[in-house]
Amino acid sequence: MPTLKVTDLHVSVSDEETKATKEILKGVNLTMNTGETHAIMGPNGTGKSTLSETIMGNPKYLVTQGDITLDGVSLLGKPVDERARAGLFLAMQYPAEIKGITNLEFMRAAVNATRPAEDPIPIRTFLKDLDRNLEVLNMSDDMTERYLNEGFSGGEKKRNEILQLMTIKPTFAILDEIDSGLDIDALQVVAKGVNQMASPDFGVLMITHYQRLLNYIHPDQVHVMMGGKIVKTGDATLANELESTGYAGLRDELGLEVNLVDEDVPAGNGGK
Ligand SMILES: Nc1ncnc2c1ncn2[C@@H]1O[C@H](COP(=O)(O)OP(=O)(O)OP(=O)(O)O)[C@@H](O)[C@H]1O
Ligand SMILES: [Mg+2]
């Protein structure tokens, strides 16, 4: 069973203006197997997107300690495209607009990147799959002819990330706030797309601020990240608890101090 494992991960970023280095992740532990659905919740600025970007290999994020492995093989030092070929996919919180490459060309290239060069996906097979996915997501096919994300509305970008997910079919997907900016119907459509991916060969990590998404995509494990660490792991009921107590309640429960975006907090039961 494929496993994505994050061990004692410490990550720093350097501020583009001041060049000062700041530690964001302070010892994250997380183990995900295929067939599992995980969710991460946590206050703004705690490092959730930093974790996603670091797993995917964004060079802005410097790993100073710990490891990220896929099936026991370290991903550190491997560029983004190699990680994508190995089966990782990231739906970014703020998907980038890329002029000059159409959505369709991008997805076809991404699918072919995972196949041997001498065996590209037959165009008819690709288009048939793409059409099916467009239908599930209630998207019009002219979206695929447009430049990637260019001029897409916030919700269209999010829906398009799920179109890519369904078409590229990675082994592990990280969905960073896939629910942000979606109207009520779009949320259900996006959830339907993610749920269709469910299989013993696919694992998903969803980052969200709201329990509502988890009504549609049921998580096996919910992790709470605070101060750059996973401080608590539980089942879906943890998200409901959080919704009623807020992070303040959890801070009290765990004996954490208030105001702790940058503070060092003890690792909770999220470590494996
Ligand atoms: N490239 C960067 N340069 C400077 N600071 C950064 C950079 N990336 C992240 N940070 C800082 O790291 C901290 C964590 O940011 P991150 O985006 O990971 O938080 P988050 O948990 O995803 O928050 P949100 O819920 O608001 O999306 C923030 O204080 C942020 O300003
Ligand atoms: Mg974020």
mmCIF file of C-alpha atoms and ligand atoms in Angstrom:
data_model
loop_
_atom_site.group_PDB
_atom_site.id
_atom_site.type_symbol
_atom_site.label_atom_id
_atom_site.label_comp_id
_atom_site.label_asym_id
_atom_site.label_seq_id
_atom_site.Cartn_x
_atom_site.Cartn_y
_atom_site.Cartn_z
ATOM 1 C CA MET A 1 0.000 0.000 0.000
ATOM 2 C CA PRO A 2 1.598 3.346 -0.996
ATOM 3 C CA THR A 3 2.430 5.570 1.963
ATOM 4 C CA LEU A 4 3.244 9.249 2.153
ATOM 5 C CA LYS A 5 5.072 9.983 5.357
ATOM 6 C CA VAL A 6 6.181 13.264 6.892
ATOM 7 C CA THR A 7 8.595 12.896 9.787
ATOM 8 C CA ASP A 8 9.669 15.618 12.210
ATOM 9 C CA LEU A 9 9.465 18.163 9.412
ATOM 10 C CA HIS A 10 10.999 21.573 10.088
ATOM 11 C CA VAL A 11 10.652 24.183 7.356
ATOM 12 C CA SER A 12 11.840 27.773 7.081
ATOM 13 C CA VAL A 13 11.135 30.509 4.578
ATOM 14 C CA SER A 14 13.175 33.581 3.937
ATOM 15 C CA ASP A 15 11.314 36.858 3.746
ATOM 16 C CA GLU A 16 11.728 38.266 0.243
ATOM 17 C CA GLU A 17 12.212 41.824 1.489
ATOM 18 C CA THR A 18 14.165 41.511 4.719
ATOM 19 C CA LYS A 19 15.848 38.186 3.765
ATOM 20 C CA ALA A 20 15.352 37.135 7.379
ATOM 21 C CA THR A 21 14.709 33.414 7.785
ATOM 22 C CA LYS A 22 11.694 32.323 9.752
ATOM 23 C CA GLU A 23 10.862 28.807 10.897
ATOM 24 C CA ILE A 24 7.251 27.941 9.991
ATOM 25 C CA LEU A 25 6.979 24.194 10.481
ATOM 26 C CA LYS A 26 8.376 22.992 13.778
ATOM 27 C CA GLY A 27 8.240 19.220 13.699
ATOM 28 C CA VAL A 28 5.263 17.938 11.686
ATOM 29 C CA ASN A 29 4.513 14.205 11.700
ATOM 30 C CA LEU A 30 1.892 12.741 9.380
ATOM 31 C CA THR A 31 1.381 9.329 7.815
ATOM 32 C CA MET A 32 -1.083 8.778 5.005
ATOM 33 C CA ASN A 33 -1.853 5.569 3.187
ATOM 34 C CA THR A 34 -3.784 5.207 -0.014
ATOM 35 C CA GLY A 35 -7.433 4.468 0.617
ATOM 36 C CA GLU A 36 -7.463 7.096 3.370
ATOM 37 C CA THR A 37 -8.935 10.581 3.588
ATOM 38 C CA HIS A 38 -7.259 13.039 5.941
ATOM 39 C CA ALA A 39 -8.156 16.608 6.821
ATOM 40 C CA ILE A 40 -6.009 19.324 8.353
ATOM 41 C CA MET A 41 -7.586 22.273 10.113
ATOM 42 C CA GLY A 42 -5.841 25.102 11.899
ATOM 43 C CA PRO A 43 -5.737 28.858 12.378
ATOM 44 C CA ASN A 44 -4.567 31.263 9.685
ATOM 45 C CA GLY A 45 -0.819 31.471 9.304
ATOM 46 C CA THR A 46 -0.058 28.253 11.136
ATOM 47 C CA GLY A 47 1.713 26.564 8.229
ATOM 48 C CA LYS A 48 -0.892 24.427 6.427
ATOM 49 C CA SER A 49 -0.073 25.762 2.958
ATOM 50 C CA THR A 50 3.622 25.677 3.849
ATOM 51 C CA LEU A 51 3.254 21.951 4.547
ATOM 52 C CA SER A 52 1.453 21.386 1.214
ATOM 53 C CA GLU A 53 3.973 23.373 -0.797
ATOM 54 C CA THR A 54 6.880 21.653 0.916
ATOM 55 C CA ILE A 55 5.481 18.186 0.238
ATOM 56 C CA MET A 56 5.066 19.146 -3.417
ATOM 57 C CA GLY A 57 8.609 20.543 -3.581
ATOM 58 C CA ASN A 58 8.230 24.322 -3.873
ATOM 59 C CA PRO A 59 11.862 25.473 -3.607
ATOM 60 C CA LYS A 60 10.864 28.566 -1.578
ATOM 61 C CA TYR A 61 10.425 26.322 1.442
ATOM 62 C CA LEU A 62 13.627 25.120 3.028
ATOM 63 C CA VAL A 63 13.572 21.818 4.878
ATOM 64 C CA THR A 64 15.980 22.193 7.788
ATOM 65 C CA GLN A 65 15.172 18.938 9.574
ATOM 66 C CA GLY A 66 13.112 15.794 9.090
ATOM 67 C CA ASP A 67 12.007 13.965 5.976
ATOM 68 C CA ILE A 68 9.163 13.427 3.500
ATOM 69 C CA THR A 69 9.018 9.952 2.003
ATOM 70 C CA LEU A 70 6.873 8.187 -0.548
ATOM 71 C CA ASP A 71 7.001 4.431 -0.091
ATOM 72 C CA GLY A 72 10.091 4.828 2.040
ATOM 73 C CA VAL A 73 12.003 6.866 -0.550
ATOM 74 C CA SER A 74 12.901 10.418 0.413
ATOM 75 C CA LEU A 75 11.444 13.145 -1.789
ATOM 76 C CA LEU A 76 13.788 15.817 -0.458
ATOM 77 C CA GLY A 77 15.867 17.362 -3.207
ATOM 78 C CA LYS A 78 13.519 16.091 -5.906
ATOM 79 C CA PRO A 79 11.969 18.769 -8.115
ATOM 80 C CA VAL A 80 8.212 19.298 -8.388
ATOM 81 C CA ASP A 81 7.883 17.513 -11.738
ATOM 82 C CA GLU A 82 9.557 14.411 -10.394
ATOM 83 C CA ARG A 83 7.233 14.385 -7.380
ATOM 84 C CA ALA A 84 4.263 14.756 -9.731
ATOM 85 C CA ARG A 85 5.515 11.820 -11.784
ATOM 86 C CA ALA A 86 5.833 9.835 -8.570
ATOM 87 C CA GLY A 87 2.098 10.365 -8.015
ATOM 88 C CA LEU A 88 1.715 13.543 -5.965
ATOM 89 C CA PHE A 89 -0.759 16.298 -6.819
ATOM 90 C CA LEU A 90 -1.365 19.647 -5.151
ATOM 91 C CA ALA A 91 -4.453 21.788 -5.649
ATOM 92 C CA MET A 92 -3.041 25.113 -4.516
ATOM 93 C CA GLN A 93 -4.883 27.538 -2.273
ATOM 94 C CA TYR A 94 -4.337 30.197 -4.931
ATOM 95 C CA PRO A 95 -4.042 28.449 -8.317
ATOM 96 C CA ALA A 96 -1.674 30.279 -10.656
ATOM 97 C CA GLU A 97 -2.777 31.737 -13.981
ATOM 98 C CA ILE A 98 -0.562 30.559 -16.820
ATOM 99 C CA LYS A 99 -0.790 32.324 -20.161
ATOM 100 C CA GLY A 100 0.235 30.467 -23.282
ATOM 101 C CA ILE A 101 -0.759 26.955 -22.276
ATOM 102 C CA THR A 102 -4.337 25.818 -22.495
ATOM 103 C CA ASN A 103 -5.971 23.891 -19.748
ATOM 104 C CA LEU A 104 -6.301 20.894 -22.057
ATOM 105 C CA GLU A 105 -2.644 20.981 -23.149
ATOM 106 C CA PHE A 106 -1.581 21.239 -19.534
ATOM 107 C CA MET A 107 -3.597 18.206 -18.446
ATOM 108 C CA ARG A 108 -2.524 16.129 -21.426
ATOM 109 C CA ALA A 109 1.131 16.925 -20.759
ATOM 110 C CA ALA A 110 0.671 16.081 -17.077
ATOM 111 C CA VAL A 111 -0.950 12.738 -17.915
ATOM 112 C CA ASN A 112 1.763 11.903 -20.426
ATOM 113 C CA ALA A 113 4.506 12.856 -17.987
ATOM 114 C CA THR A 114 3.476 9.869 -15.880
ATOM 115 C CA ARG A 115 3.690 7.465 -18.843
ATOM 116 C CA PRO A 116 6.673 6.156 -20.825
ATOM 117 C CA ALA A 117 7.637 8.619 -23.603
ATOM 118 C CA GLU A 118 6.923 5.989 -26.273
ATOM 119 C CA ASP A 119 3.412 5.366 -24.947
ATOM 120 C CA PRO A 120 1.487 8.649 -24.723
ATOM 121 C CA ILE A 121 -2.216 8.440 -23.929
ATOM 122 C CA PRO A 122 -4.261 8.098 -27.128
ATOM 123 C CA ILE A 123 -5.962 11.445 -27.689
ATOM 124 C CA ARG A 124 -9.420 9.852 -28.005
ATOM 125 C CA THR A 125 -9.043 8.054 -24.668
ATOM 126 C CA PHE A 126 -7.877 11.273 -23.070
ATOM 127 C CA LEU A 127 -10.729 13.349 -24.500
ATOM 128 C CA LYS A 128 -13.340 10.763 -23.522
ATOM 129 C CA ASP A 129 -12.124 10.775 -19.936
ATOM 130 C CA LEU A 130 -11.960 14.566 -19.925
ATOM 131 C CA ASP A 131 -15.542 14.803 -21.215
ATOM 132 C CA ARG A 132 -16.774 12.459 -18.504
ATOM 133 C CA ASN A 133 -15.022 14.520 -15.853
ATOM 134 C CA LEU A 134 -16.380 17.799 -17.244
ATOM 135 C CA GLU A 135 -19.848 16.329 -16.997
ATOM 136 C CA VAL A 136 -19.404 15.256 -13.365
ATOM 137 C CA LEU A 137 -18.212 18.754 -12.520
ATOM 138 C CA ASN A 138 -20.891 20.555 -14.561
ATOM 139 C CA MET A 139 -18.191 22.401 -16.474
ATOM 140 C CA SER A 140 -18.509 23.563 -20.035
ATOM 141 C CA ASP A 141 -15.890 22.181 -22.381
ATOM 142 C CA ASP A 142 -14.751 25.599 -23.543
ATOM 143 C CA MET A 143 -13.003 25.900 -20.164
ATOM 144 C CA THR A 144 -10.448 23.388 -21.410
ATOM 145 C CA GLU A 145 -9.584 25.534 -24.431
ATOM 146 C CA ARG A 146 -8.787 28.581 -22.332
ATOM 147 C CA TYR A 147 -5.367 29.407 -20.995
ATOM 148 C CA LEU A 148 -4.796 27.744 -17.648
ATOM 149 C CA ASN A 149 -6.820 29.594 -15.013
ATOM 150 C CA GLU A 150 -6.549 32.857 -16.942
ATOM 151 C CA GLY A 151 -9.555 34.994 -16.109
ATOM 152 C CA PHE A 152 -11.224 32.099 -14.283
ATOM 153 C CA SER A 153 -13.393 33.170 -11.373
ATOM 154 C CA GLY A 154 -12.321 32.024 -7.904
ATOM 155 C CA GLY A 155 -14.848 29.190 -7.921
ATOM 156 C CA GLU A 156 -13.997 28.186 -11.506
ATOM 157 C CA LYS A 157 -10.346 27.849 -10.515
ATOM 158 C CA LYS A 158 -11.254 25.532 -7.650
ATOM 159 C CA ARG A 159 -13.517 23.436 -9.849
ATOM 160 C CA ASN A 160 -10.764 23.302 -12.441
ATOM 161 C CA GLU A 161 -8.292 21.970 -9.862
ATOM 162 C CA ILE A 162 -10.680 19.044 -9.345
ATOM 163 C CA LEU A 163 -10.968 18.561 -13.112
ATOM 164 C CA GLN A 164 -7.167 18.248 -13.186
ATOM 165 C CA LEU A 165 -7.239 15.881 -10.234
ATOM 166 C CA MET A 166 -9.784 13.591 -11.893
ATOM 167 C CA THR A 167 -7.966 13.660 -15.219
ATOM 168 C CA ILE A 168 -4.393 13.276 -13.949
ATOM 169 C CA LYS A 169 -5.360 10.590 -11.377
ATOM 170 C CA PRO A 170 -2.517 10.935 -8.886
ATOM 171 C CA THR A 171 -1.816 8.509 -6.042
ATOM 172 C CA PHE A 172 -1.896 11.215 -3.370
ATOM 173 C CA ALA A 173 -3.655 14.568 -3.626
ATOM 174 C CA ILE A 174 -3.379 17.530 -1.320
ATOM 175 C CA LEU A 175 -6.318 19.913 -1.667
ATOM 176 C CA ASP A 176 -5.510 23.248 -0.060
ATOM 177 C CA GLU A 177 -8.788 25.003 0.749
ATOM 178 C CA ILE A 178 -10.595 23.533 -2.207
ATOM 179 C CA ASP A 179 -13.829 24.752 -0.586
ATOM 180 C CA SER A 180 -12.883 28.415 -0.326
ATOM 181 C CA GLY A 181 -14.963 30.713 -2.451
ATOM 182 C CA LEU A 182 -17.316 27.995 -3.673
ATOM 183 C CA ASP A 183 -21.050 28.544 -3.788
ATOM 184 C CA ILE A 184 -23.247 25.880 -2.163
ATOM 185 C CA ASP A 185 -23.892 23.966 -5.381
ATOM 186 C CA ALA A 186 -20.250 24.135 -6.441
ATOM 187 C CA LEU A 187 -19.165 22.727 -3.092
ATOM 188 C CA GLN A 188 -21.329 19.678 -3.674
ATOM 189 C CA VAL A 189 -20.090 19.289 -7.230
ATOM 190 C CA VAL A 190 -16.453 19.490 -6.145
ATOM 191 C CA ALA A 191 -17.105 16.982 -3.354
ATOM 192 C CA LYS A 192 -18.735 14.627 -5.856
ATOM 193 C CA GLY A 193 -15.592 14.804 -7.988
ATOM 194 C CA VAL A 194 -13.300 14.075 -5.045
ATOM 195 C CA ASN A 195 -15.541 11.245 -3.828
ATOM 196 C CA GLN A 196 -15.470 9.661 -7.292
ATOM 197 C CA MET A 197 -11.705 9.400 -6.934
ATOM 198 C CA ALA A 198 -12.049 7.273 -3.781
ATOM 199 C CA SER A 199 -10.280 3.964 -4.216
ATOM 200 C CA PRO A 200 -7.765 1.789 -2.361
ATOM 201 C CA ASP A 201 -5.148 3.300 -4.691
ATOM 202 C CA PHE A 202 -5.825 6.950 -3.867
ATOM 203 C CA GLY A 203 -5.227 9.017 -0.739
ATOM 204 C CA VAL A 204 -6.333 12.582 -0.134
ATOM 205 C CA LEU A 205 -5.334 15.277 2.329
ATOM 206 C CA MET A 206 -7.776 18.168 2.532
ATOM 207 C CA ILE A 207 -6.943 21.442 4.169
ATOM 208 C CA THR A 208 -10.020 23.310 5.235
ATOM 209 C CA HIS A 209 -11.272 25.883 7.685
ATOM 210 C CA TYR A 210 -14.795 24.589 7.817
ATOM 211 C CA GLN A 211 -16.425 21.429 9.045
ATOM 212 C CA ARG A 212 -19.002 21.830 6.261
ATOM 213 C CA LEU A 213 -16.716 20.320 3.593
ATOM 214 C CA LEU A 214 -16.305 17.250 5.783
ATOM 215 C CA ASN A 215 -20.061 16.627 5.633
ATOM 216 C CA TYR A 216 -19.559 15.922 1.946
ATOM 217 C CA ILE A 217 -16.118 14.301 1.965
ATOM 218 C CA HIS A 218 -15.868 12.134 5.025
ATOM 219 C CA PRO A 219 -12.394 12.100 6.621
ATOM 220 C CA ASP A 220 -10.883 9.062 8.351
ATOM 221 C CA GLN A 221 -8.607 11.337 10.354
ATOM 222 C CA VAL A 222 -8.722 15.024 11.234
ATOM 223 C CA HIS A 223 -5.513 16.758 12.301
ATOM 224 C CA VAL A 224 -5.274 20.141 13.953
ATOM 225 C CA MET A 225 -2.204 22.215 13.237
ATOM 226 C CA MET A 226 -1.171 25.050 15.534
ATOM 227 C CA GLY A 227 2.125 26.854 15.866
ATOM 228 C CA GLY A 228 3.668 24.809 13.041
ATOM 229 C CA LYS A 229 2.895 21.393 14.532
ATOM 230 C CA ILE A 230 0.071 18.894 14.503
ATOM 231 C CA VAL A 231 -1.201 19.193 18.038
ATOM 232 C CA LYS A 232 -4.167 16.851 17.897
ATOM 233 C CA THR A 233 -5.486 14.047 15.687
ATOM 234 C CA GLY A 234 -8.932 12.519 15.865
ATOM 235 C CA ASP A 235 -11.804 11.295 13.755
ATOM 236 C CA ALA A 236 -14.475 13.406 12.023
ATOM 237 C CA THR A 237 -15.985 14.395 15.373
ATOM 238 C CA LEU A 238 -12.887 16.491 16.102
ATOM 239 C CA ALA A 239 -13.980 18.907 13.355
ATOM 240 C CA ASN A 240 -17.398 19.259 15.009
ATOM 241 C CA GLU A 241 -15.779 19.880 18.381
ATOM 242 C CA LEU A 242 -13.577 22.568 16.899
ATOM 243 C CA GLU A 243 -16.538 24.219 15.283
ATOM 244 C CA SER A 244 -18.194 24.603 18.659
ATOM 245 C CA THR A 245 -15.192 25.399 20.876
ATOM 246 C CA GLY A 246 -12.980 27.207 18.357
ATOM 247 C CA TYR A 247 -9.191 27.065 18.605
ATOM 248 C CA ALA A 248 -9.324 28.824 21.951
ATOM 249 C CA GLY A 249 -11.105 25.811 23.418
ATOM 250 C CA LEU A 250 -8.446 23.473 22.085
ATOM 251 C CA ARG A 251 -5.676 25.694 23.392
ATOM 252 C CA ASP A 252 -7.232 25.499 26.837
ATOM 253 C CA GLU A 253 -7.670 21.753 26.584
ATOM 254 C CA LEU A 254 -4.066 21.193 25.548
ATOM 255 C CA GLY A 255 -2.711 23.816 27.908
ATOM 256 C CA LEU A 256 -1.283 25.885 25.071
ATOM 257 C CA GLU A 257 -0.709 29.573 25.423
ATOM 258 C CA VAL A 258 -2.818 32.079 23.593
ATOM 259 C CA ASN A 259 -1.584 33.850 20.506
ATOM 260 C CA LEU A 260 0.729 31.242 19.295
ATOM 261 C CA VAL A 261 1.223 31.535 15.597
ATOM 262 C CA ASP A 262 4.984 31.516 16.022
ATOM 263 C CA GLU A 263 5.121 29.828 19.335
ATOM 264 C CA ASP A 264 6.666 26.492 19.994
ATOM 265 C CA VAL A 265 3.946 24.120 21.048
ATOM 266 C CA PRO A 266 4.378 20.549 22.231
ATOM 267 C CA ALA A 267 3.647 17.878 19.629
ATOM 268 C CA GLY A 268 0.292 16.277 20.250
ATOM 269 C CA ASN A 269 -0.985 12.842 19.363
ATOM 270 C CA GLY A 270 -0.577 13.555 15.645
ATOM 271 C CA GLY A 271 2.893 12.040 15.638
ATOM 272 C CA LYS A 272 3.162 8.495 14.457
HETATM 273 N N1 LIG B 1 7.128 32.654 0.851
HETATM 274 C C1 LIG B 1 6.956 33.173 2.083
HETATM 275 N N2 LIG B 1 7.657 34.261 2.495
HETATM 276 C C2 LIG B 1 7.490 34.760 3.742
HETATM 277 N N3 LIG B 1 6.638 34.245 4.655
HETATM 278 C C3 LIG B 1 5.927 33.174 4.298
HETATM 279 C C4 LIG B 1 6.035 32.580 3.005
HETATM 280 N N4 LIG B 1 5.195 31.535 2.940
HETATM 281 C C5 LIG B 1 4.592 31.473 4.153
HETATM 282 N N5 LIG B 1 5.031 32.457 4.955
HETATM 283 C C6 LIG B 1 4.572 32.722 6.322
HETATM 284 O O1 LIG B 1 4.465 31.478 6.968
HETATM 285 C C7 LIG B 1 3.343 31.468 7.824
HETATM 286 C C8 LIG B 1 2.461 30.299 7.474
HETATM 287 O O2 LIG B 1 1.845 30.533 6.225
HETATM 288 P P1 LIG B 1 0.875 29.476 5.524
HETATM 289 O O3 LIG B 1 0.457 30.052 4.234
HETATM 290 O O4 LIG B 1 1.537 28.150 5.489
HETATM 291 O O5 LIG B 1 -0.335 29.449 6.568
HETATM 292 P P2 LIG B 1 -1.734 28.701 6.479
HETATM 293 O O6 LIG B 1 -1.837 27.836 7.700
HETATM 294 O O7 LIG B 1 -1.895 28.047 5.165
HETATM 295 O O8 LIG B 1 -2.753 29.912 6.639
HETATM 296 P P3 LIG B 1 -4.211 30.196 5.956
HETATM 297 O O9 LIG B 1 -5.197 29.423 6.777
HETATM 298 O O10 LIG B 1 -4.387 31.667 6.131
HETATM 299 O O11 LIG B 1 -4.159 29.769 4.526
HETATM 300 C C9 LIG B 1 2.668 32.824 7.669
HETATM 301 O O12 LIG B 1 3.091 33.643 8.736
HETATM 302 C C10 LIG B 1 3.196 33.325 6.358
HETATM 303 O O13 LIG B 1 3.244 34.717 6.301
HETATM 304 MG MG MG B 2 -3.081 28.349 3.557
#
